[in-house]
Coordinates of C-alpha atoms in Angstrom, one line a residue:
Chain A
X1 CA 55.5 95.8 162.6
X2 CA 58.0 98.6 162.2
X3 CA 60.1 99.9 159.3
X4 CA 63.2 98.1 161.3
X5 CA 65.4 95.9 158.9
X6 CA 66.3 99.0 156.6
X7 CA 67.6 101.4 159.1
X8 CA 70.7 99.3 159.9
X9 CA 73.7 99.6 156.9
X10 CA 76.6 97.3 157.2
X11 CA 80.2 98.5 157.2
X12 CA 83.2 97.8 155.4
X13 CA 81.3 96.7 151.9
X14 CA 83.6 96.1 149.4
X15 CA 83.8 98.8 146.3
X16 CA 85.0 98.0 142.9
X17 CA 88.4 99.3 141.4
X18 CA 90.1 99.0 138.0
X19 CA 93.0 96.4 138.7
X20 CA 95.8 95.8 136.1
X21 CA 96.9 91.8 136.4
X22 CA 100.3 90.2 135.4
X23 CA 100.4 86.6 136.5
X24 CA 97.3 86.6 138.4
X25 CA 99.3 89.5 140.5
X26 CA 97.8 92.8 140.7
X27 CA 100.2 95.3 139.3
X28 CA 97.9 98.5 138.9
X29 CA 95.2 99.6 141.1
X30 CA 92.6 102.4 139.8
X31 CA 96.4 103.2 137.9
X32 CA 98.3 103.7 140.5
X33 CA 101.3 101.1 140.3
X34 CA 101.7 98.3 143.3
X35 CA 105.3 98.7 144.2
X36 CA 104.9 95.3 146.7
X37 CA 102.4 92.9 148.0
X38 CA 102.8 92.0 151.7
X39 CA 100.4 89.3 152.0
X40 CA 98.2 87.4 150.3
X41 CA 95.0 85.3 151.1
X42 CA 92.0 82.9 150.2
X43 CA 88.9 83.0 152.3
X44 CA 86.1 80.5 151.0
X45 CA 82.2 80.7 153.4
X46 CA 79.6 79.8 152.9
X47 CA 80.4 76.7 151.1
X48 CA 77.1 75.3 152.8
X49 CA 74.9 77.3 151.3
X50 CA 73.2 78.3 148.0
X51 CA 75.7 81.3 147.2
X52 CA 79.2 80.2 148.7
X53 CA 81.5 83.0 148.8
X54 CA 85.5 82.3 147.8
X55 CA 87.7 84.9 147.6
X56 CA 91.6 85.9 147.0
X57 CA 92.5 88.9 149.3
X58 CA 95.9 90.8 148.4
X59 CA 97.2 93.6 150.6
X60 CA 99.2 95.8 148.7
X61 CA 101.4 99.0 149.0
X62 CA 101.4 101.5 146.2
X63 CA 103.3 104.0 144.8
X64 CA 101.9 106.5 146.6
X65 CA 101.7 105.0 149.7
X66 CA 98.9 104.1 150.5
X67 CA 98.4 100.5 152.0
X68 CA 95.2 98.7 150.4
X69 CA 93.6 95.4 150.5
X70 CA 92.0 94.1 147.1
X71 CA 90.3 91.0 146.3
X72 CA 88.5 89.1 143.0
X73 CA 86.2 86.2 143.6
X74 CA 87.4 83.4 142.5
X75 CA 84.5 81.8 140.7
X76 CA 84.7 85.0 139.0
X77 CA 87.9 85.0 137.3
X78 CA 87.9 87.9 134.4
X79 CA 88.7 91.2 134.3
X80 CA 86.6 94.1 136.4
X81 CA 85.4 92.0 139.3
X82 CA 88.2 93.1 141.8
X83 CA 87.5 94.9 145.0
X84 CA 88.9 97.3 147.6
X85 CA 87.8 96.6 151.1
X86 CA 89.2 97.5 154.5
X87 CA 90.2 94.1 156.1
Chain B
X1 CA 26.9 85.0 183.1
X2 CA 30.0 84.9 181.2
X3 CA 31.0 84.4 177.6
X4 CA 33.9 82.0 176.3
X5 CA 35.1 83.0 173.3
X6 CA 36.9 79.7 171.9
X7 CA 39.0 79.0 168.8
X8 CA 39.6 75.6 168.4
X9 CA 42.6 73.8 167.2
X10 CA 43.9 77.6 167.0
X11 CA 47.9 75.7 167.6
X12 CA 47.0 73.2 164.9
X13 CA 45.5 75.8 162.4
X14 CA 48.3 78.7 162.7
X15 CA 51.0 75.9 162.4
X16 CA 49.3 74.2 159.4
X17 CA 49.3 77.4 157.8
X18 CA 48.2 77.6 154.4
X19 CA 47.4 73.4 154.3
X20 CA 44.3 73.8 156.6
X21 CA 42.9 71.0 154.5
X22 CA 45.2 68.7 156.5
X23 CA 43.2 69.3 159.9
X24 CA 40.6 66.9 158.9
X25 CA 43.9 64.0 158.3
X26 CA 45.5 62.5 161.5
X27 CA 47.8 65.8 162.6
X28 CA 49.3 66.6 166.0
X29 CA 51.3 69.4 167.1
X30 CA 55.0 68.0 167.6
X31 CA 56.5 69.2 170.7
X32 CA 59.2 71.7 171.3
X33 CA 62.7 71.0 171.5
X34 CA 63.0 72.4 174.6
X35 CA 59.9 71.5 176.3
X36 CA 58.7 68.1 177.1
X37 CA 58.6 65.4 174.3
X38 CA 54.7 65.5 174.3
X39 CA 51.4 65.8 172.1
X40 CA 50.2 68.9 171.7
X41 CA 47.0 69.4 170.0
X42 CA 45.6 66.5 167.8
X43 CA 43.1 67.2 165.2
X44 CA 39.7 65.3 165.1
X45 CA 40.6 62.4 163.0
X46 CA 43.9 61.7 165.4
X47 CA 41.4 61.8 168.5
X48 CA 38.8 59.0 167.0
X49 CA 41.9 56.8 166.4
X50 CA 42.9 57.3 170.2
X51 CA 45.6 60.0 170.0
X52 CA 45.4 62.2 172.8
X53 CA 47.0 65.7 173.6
X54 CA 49.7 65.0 176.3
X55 CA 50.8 61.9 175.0
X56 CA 54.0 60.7 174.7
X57 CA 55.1 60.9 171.3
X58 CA 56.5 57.0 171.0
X59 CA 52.7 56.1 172.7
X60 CA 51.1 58.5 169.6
X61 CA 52.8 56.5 166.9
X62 CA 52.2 53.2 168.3
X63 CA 48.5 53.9 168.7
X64 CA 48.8 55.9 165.2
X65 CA 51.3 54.9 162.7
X66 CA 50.0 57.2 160.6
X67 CA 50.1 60.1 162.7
X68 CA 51.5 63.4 161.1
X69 CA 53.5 66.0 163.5
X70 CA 53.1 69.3 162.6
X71 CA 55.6 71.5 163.8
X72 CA 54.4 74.3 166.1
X73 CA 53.9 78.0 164.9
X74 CA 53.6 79.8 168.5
X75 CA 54.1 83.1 167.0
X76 CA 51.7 82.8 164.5
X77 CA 48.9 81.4 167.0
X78 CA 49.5 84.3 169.5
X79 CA 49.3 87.0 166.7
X80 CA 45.9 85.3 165.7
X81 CA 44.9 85.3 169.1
X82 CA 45.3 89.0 169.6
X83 CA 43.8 89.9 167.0
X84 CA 41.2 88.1 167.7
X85 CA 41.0 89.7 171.1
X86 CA 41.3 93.2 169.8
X87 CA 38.4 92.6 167.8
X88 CA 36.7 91.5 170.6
X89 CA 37.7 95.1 172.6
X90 CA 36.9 96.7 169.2
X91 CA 33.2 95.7 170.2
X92 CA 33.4 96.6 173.7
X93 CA 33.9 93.7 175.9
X94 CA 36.6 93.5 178.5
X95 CA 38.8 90.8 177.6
X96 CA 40.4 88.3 179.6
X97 CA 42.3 85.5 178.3
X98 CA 45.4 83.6 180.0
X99 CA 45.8 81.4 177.2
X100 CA 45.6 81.5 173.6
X101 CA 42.1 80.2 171.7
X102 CA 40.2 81.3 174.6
X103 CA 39.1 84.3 176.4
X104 CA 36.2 85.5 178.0
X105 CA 33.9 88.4 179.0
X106 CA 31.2 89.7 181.2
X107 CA 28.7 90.3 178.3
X108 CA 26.4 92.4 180.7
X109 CA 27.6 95.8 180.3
X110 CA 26.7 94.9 176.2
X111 CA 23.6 93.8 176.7
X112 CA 21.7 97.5 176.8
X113 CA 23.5 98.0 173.2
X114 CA 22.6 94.7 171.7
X115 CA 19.3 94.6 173.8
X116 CA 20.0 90.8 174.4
X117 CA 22.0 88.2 175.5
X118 CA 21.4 86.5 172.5
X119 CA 22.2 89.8 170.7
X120 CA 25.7 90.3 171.8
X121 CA 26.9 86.5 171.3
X122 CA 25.6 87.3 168.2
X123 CA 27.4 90.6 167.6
X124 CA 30.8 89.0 168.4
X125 CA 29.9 85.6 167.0
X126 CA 29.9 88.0 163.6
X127 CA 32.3 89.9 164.6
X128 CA 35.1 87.4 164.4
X129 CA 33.5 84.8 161.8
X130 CA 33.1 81.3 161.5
X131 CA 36.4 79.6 163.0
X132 CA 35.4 81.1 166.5
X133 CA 32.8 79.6 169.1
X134 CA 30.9 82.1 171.2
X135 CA 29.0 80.6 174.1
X136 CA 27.5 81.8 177.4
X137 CA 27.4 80.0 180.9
X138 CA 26.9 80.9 184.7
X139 CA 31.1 80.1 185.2
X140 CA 34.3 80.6 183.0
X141 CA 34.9 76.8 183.3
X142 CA 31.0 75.6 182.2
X143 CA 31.3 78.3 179.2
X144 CA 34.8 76.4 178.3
X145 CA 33.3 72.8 178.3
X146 CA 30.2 74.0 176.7
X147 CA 32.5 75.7 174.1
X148 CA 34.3 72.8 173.6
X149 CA 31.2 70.5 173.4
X150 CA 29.7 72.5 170.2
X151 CA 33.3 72.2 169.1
X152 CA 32.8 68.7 168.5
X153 CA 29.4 68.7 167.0
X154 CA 28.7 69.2 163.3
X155 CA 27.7 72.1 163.2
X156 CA 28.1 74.4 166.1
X157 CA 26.0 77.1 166.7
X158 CA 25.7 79.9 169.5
X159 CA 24.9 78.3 173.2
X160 CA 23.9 79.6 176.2
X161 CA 23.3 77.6 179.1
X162 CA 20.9 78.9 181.8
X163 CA 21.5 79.4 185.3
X164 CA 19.0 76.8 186.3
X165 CA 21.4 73.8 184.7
X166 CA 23.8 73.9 187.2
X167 CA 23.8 69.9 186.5
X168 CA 25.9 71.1 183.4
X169 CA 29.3 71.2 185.2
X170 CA 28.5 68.3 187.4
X171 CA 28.4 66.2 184.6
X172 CA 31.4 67.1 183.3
X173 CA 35.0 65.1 183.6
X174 CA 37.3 65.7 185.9
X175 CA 39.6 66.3 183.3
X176 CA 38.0 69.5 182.6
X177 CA 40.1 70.6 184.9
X178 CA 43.1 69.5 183.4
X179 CA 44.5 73.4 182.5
X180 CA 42.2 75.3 185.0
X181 CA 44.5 74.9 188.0
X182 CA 48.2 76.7 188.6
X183 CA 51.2 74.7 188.6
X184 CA 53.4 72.8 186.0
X185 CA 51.3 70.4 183.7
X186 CA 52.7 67.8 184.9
X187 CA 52.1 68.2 188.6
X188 CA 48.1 69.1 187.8
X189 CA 47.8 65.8 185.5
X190 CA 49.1 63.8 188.2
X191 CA 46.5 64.7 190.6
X192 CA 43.7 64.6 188.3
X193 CA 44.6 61.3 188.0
X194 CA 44.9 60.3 191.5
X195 CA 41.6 61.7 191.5
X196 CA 40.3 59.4 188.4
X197 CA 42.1 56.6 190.2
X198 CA 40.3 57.5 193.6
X199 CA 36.7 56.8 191.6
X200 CA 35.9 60.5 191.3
X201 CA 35.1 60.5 187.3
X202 CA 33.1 63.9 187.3
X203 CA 33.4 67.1 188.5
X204 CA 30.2 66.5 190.8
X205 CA 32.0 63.4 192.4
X206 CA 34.3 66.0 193.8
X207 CA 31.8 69.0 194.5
X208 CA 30.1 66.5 196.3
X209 CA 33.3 65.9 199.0
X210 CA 33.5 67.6 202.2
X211 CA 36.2 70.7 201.7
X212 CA 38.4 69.6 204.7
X213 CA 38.1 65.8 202.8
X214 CA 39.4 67.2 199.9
X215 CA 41.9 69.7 201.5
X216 CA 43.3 66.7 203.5
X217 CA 44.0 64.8 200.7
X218 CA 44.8 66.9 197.8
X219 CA 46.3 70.2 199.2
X220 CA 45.5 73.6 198.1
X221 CA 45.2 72.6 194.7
X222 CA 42.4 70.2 195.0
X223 CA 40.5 72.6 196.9
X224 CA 40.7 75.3 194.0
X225 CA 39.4 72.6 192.2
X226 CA 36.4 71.8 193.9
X227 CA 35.7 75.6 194.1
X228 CA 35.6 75.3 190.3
X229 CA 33.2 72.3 190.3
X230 CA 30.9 74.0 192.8
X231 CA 31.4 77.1 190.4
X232 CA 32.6 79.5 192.6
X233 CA 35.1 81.6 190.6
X234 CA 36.0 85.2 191.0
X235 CA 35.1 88.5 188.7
X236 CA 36.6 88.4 185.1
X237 CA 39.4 90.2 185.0
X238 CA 39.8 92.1 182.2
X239 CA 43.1 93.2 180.9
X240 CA 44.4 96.6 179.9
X241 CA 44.1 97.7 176.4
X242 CA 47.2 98.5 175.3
X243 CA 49.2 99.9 172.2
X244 CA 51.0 97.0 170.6
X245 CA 55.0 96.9 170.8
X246 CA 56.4 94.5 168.6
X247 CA 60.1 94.9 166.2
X248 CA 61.1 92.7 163.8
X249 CA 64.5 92.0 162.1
X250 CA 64.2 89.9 158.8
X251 CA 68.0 88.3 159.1
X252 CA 70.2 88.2 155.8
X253 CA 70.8 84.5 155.9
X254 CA 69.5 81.8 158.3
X255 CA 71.4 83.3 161.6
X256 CA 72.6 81.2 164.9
X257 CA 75.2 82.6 167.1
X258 CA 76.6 86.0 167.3
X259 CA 75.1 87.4 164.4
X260 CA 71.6 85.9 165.9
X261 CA 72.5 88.0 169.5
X262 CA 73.9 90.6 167.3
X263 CA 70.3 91.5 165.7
X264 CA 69.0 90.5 169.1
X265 CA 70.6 93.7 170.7
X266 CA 69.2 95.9 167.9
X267 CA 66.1 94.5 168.7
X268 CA 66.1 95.6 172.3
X269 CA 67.5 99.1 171.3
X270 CA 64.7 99.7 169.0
X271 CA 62.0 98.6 171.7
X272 CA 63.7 100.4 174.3
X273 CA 63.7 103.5 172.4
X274 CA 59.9 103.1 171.5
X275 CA 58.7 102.1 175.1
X276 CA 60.9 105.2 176.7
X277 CA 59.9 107.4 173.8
X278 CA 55.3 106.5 174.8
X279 CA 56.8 106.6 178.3
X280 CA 55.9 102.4 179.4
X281 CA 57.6 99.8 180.1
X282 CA 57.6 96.0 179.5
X283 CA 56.5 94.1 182.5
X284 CA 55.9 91.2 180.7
X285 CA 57.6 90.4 177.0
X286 CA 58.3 87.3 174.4
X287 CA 61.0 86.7 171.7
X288 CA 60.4 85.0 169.0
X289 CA 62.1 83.7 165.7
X290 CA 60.8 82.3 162.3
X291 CA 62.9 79.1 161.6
X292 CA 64.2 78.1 158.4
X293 CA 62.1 75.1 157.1
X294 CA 58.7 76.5 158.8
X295 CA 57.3 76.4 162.1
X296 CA 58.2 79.7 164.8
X297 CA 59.8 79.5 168.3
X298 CA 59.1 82.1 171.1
X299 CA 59.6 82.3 174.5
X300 CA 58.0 84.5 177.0
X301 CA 59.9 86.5 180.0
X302 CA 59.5 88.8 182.6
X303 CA 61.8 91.4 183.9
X304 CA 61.3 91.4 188.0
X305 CA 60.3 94.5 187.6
X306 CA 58.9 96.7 184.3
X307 CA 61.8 98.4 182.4
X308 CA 62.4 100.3 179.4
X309 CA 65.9 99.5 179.8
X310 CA 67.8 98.2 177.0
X311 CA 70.6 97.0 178.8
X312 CA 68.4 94.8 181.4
X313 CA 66.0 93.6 178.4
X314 CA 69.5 91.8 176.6
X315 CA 70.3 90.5 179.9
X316 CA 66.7 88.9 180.3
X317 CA 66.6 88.1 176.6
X318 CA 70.2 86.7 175.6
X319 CA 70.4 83.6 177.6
X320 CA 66.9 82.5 175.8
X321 CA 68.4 82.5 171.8
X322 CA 70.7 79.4 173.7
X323 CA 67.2 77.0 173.5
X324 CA 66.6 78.1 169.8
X325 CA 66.3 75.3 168.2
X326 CA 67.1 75.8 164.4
X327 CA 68.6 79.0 162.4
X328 CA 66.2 81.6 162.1
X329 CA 65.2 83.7 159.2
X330 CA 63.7 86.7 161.5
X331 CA 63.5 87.3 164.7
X332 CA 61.6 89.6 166.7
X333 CA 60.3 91.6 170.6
X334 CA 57.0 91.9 171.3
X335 CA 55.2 93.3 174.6
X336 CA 52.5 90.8 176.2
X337 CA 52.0 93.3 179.3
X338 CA 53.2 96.6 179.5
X339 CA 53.2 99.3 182.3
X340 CA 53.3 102.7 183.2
X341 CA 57.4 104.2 183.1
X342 CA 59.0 104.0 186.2
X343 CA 59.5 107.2 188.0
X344 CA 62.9 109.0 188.7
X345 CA 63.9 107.8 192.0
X346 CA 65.6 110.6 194.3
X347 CA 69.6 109.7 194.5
X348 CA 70.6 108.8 197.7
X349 CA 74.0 107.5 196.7
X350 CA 76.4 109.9 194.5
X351 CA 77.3 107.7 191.3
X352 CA 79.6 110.5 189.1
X353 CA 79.7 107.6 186.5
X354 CA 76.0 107.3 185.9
X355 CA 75.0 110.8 186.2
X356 CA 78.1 111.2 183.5
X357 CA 76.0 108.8 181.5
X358 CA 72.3 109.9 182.2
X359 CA 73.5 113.7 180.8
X360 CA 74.9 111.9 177.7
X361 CA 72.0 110.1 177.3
X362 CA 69.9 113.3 177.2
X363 CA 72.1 115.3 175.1
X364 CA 71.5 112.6 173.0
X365 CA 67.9 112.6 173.1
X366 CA 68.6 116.3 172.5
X367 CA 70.2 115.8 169.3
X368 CA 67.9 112.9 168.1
X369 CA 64.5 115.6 168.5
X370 CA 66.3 118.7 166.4
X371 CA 68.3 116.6 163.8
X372 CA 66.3 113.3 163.8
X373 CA 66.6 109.7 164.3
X374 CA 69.7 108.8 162.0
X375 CA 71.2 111.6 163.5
X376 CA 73.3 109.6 165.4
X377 CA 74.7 105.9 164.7
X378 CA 76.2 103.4 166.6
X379 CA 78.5 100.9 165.4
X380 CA 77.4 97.2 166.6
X381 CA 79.6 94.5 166.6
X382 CA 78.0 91.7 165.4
X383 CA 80.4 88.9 163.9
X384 CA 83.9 90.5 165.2
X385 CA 86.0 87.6 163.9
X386 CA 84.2 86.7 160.8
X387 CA 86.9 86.4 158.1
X388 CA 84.2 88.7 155.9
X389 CA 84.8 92.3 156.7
X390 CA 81.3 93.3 155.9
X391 CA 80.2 90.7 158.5
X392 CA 82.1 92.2 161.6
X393 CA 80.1 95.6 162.0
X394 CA 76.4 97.1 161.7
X395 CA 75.9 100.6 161.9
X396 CA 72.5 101.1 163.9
X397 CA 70.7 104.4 165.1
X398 CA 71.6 104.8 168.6
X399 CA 69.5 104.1 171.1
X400 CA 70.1 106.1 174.8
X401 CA 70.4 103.4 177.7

């Protein structure tokens, strides 16, 4: 048996960021203000198994220009479980 | 002479796993998905109440309400097996065994060290403990039935059965014979029975026919057979001790589909890379998968000829994950016969395009030796349209094709 499994790393994992909320909106994103949200998003998988995975995406553009996706799990509602990931 | 080395039940006892106590129940191996809907093997208690390997499994239950299917564990039986076989070269025999629970060996080149016949059965008999039967006969197929004979007694010891009994295999049933000759199982059943039906019930009924009798009637095949009743076989045939390729990929969640070829292709990279980098090649190879729920699948394959190749090892191998039969939790490669590396051919055709690729290749390889394996990635697509980002792509050490 080899070392295998370990040697592989999977891309695009989601990081966390500091996200200010209004309305269930992000407004602020590691406090940099969002100056408009182009889409928004639920994906739910999973929902067979023992850990189902339900999320709401948001891709926003901020101040400084930079376009970002960010999401919070849903059956996670408060504050500090958001996450920036390349979609 | 020639020793049998026999594990019974070994299907039963690797699928059972860790409820061995359930061998001395009513138990059968269930069949594959993929493979006809018969029997495999039934533990003692099952035969006395009539159950019989190869039977159909609505004829099993009739005769056997009670009947428990096990579901097979082919991966775990074949890595008992060669271990068991390893042993046995660890001793000094040299092995050959076409199917697993039994192999066999010429025990005379042991007999100077163990200064019997008696000695060496002995030696290996300890050697590879109490679940394993070691007996001695003039023939493979007399060693087998003996084997199997002391199987069935209450307690089996070491047998070895002179020259002088050549009665022995006479006696025996013609269904001895049942998965001594080549062809599909089906095909050698059916003439075994034509030969039950024909009033030849043991195997010296049918030494006792004249060969052009038997050739007339039952082709090639029944004359192989009564070669083997008359014990005429050839040499043992020992196979080639080889260093053991196997790679394993323990899947994050029970896998089917693209994520299941996805860590299929990784598998073949990595045992590419290893066969190129001992310079062999796989001439003969299996894939197999733990299910979810218990039980194992595999499938065996062969290349048409040996490669190192990871590109031709994903063509061989990606059509087989279409017969797996549940999600698996990990799957992995492993080599049953390896050979040497093939040599670089002289090119009698210009191809820009592959010698373009063969120098990448090597500066590759280049870079891998100073710098080291993780030197350079790949990135491997494995779910592209999963709506989960950190699905869609695997970065994996590359792998030159």
């Amino acid at each position: 048996m080899s070392e295998a499994s370990s040697r592989t790393l999977r891309l695009y994992q989601p990081r966390a960021v500091e996200v200010a909320v209004a309305a269930g909106r992000p407004i602020q994103v590691d406090d940099v203000d969002v100056v408009q949200i182009r889409e928004e998003w639920v994906v739910e998988d999973g929902w067979w198994t023992a850990d189902p995975i339900r999320r709401r995406y948001f891709e926003v553009v901020l101040i400084d220009g930079r376009d970002l996706t960010v999401f919070w799990k849903l059956d996670e509602p408060e504050a500090g479980s958001w996450f920036a990931q390349r979609a | 002479m020639i020793a049998c080395v026999l594990t019974p039940f070994l299907g039963l006892r690797a699928a059972l796993g860790k409820e061995q106590k359930r061998l001395r129940e009513a138990v059968a191996l269930a069949p594959q998905h993929d493979e006809a809907q018969v029997l495999g093997e039934v533990s003692p208690t099952a035969h006395e109440l009539g159950v019989r390997p190869g039977m159909s499994l609505s004829e099993a239950l009739d005769v056997c309400p009670r009947l428990g299917l096990v579901p097979p564990d082919p991966g775990r039986a074949a890595e008992i097996h060669e271990r068991i076989l390893r042993r046995l070269e660890d001793v000094g025999a040299g092995v050959e065994s076409e199917r697993d629970g039994e192999a066999f060996f010429d025990p005379a080149g042991l007999i100077r060290l163990h200064g019997s016949l008696e000695g060496v059965l002995e030696a290996v008999a300890g050697k590879l403990g109490p679940a394993t039967l070691v007996v001695a006969a003039p023939t493979r197929l007399a060693a087998l039935s003996l084997a199997r004979q002391a199987s069935r007694a209450e307690s089996p010891t070491l047998r070895i059965l002179p020259p002088e009994e050549a009665g022995f295999l006479a006696g025996q049933p013609i269904q001895a014979l049942n998965d001594r000759l080549p062809g599909p199982e089906a095909e050698v059943r059916r003439l075994l029975t034509s030969m039950i039906r024909l009033g030849l019930k043991q195997l010296g009924d049918l030494a006792a026919l004249p060969a052009d009798a038997v050739a007339d009637r039952f082709g090639p095949n029944g004359v192989l057979a009564r070669d083997l009743a008359l014990g005429r076989e050839g040499p043992i045939r020992p196979r080639q001790p080889h260093e053991q390729f196997r790679e394993w990929l323990d899947l994050p969640e029970a896998s089917t589909g693209s994520h299941l070829r996805g860590g299929l292709i990784i598998l073949c990279d990595r045992l590419a890379g290893r066969l190129r980098a001992s310079g062999t090649s796989a001439r003969s190879l299996s894939i197999e998968a733990r299910l979810t729920g218990g039980g194992s699948w595999s499938k065996h394959s062969s290349p048409r000829w040996p490669t190192a190749s990871p590109t031709i090892l994903r063509l061989l191998l990606l059509p087989a994950l279409d017969q797996l039969p549940r999600p698996a939790e990990t799957l992995g490669l492993r080599v049953i016969e390896s050979a040497p590396s093939e040599a670089d051919q002289l090119e009698v055709i210009h191809r820009p395009e592959q010698t373009r690729r063969k120098r990448l290749n090597e500066a590759a390889r280049q870079v891998q030796a100073t710098v080291g394996d993780r030197s350079l990635m790949r990135v491997l697509e494995v779910e592209p349209e999963s709506r989960l980002p950190e699905r869609r792509m695997l970065l994996t050490p590359y792998f030159s094709e």
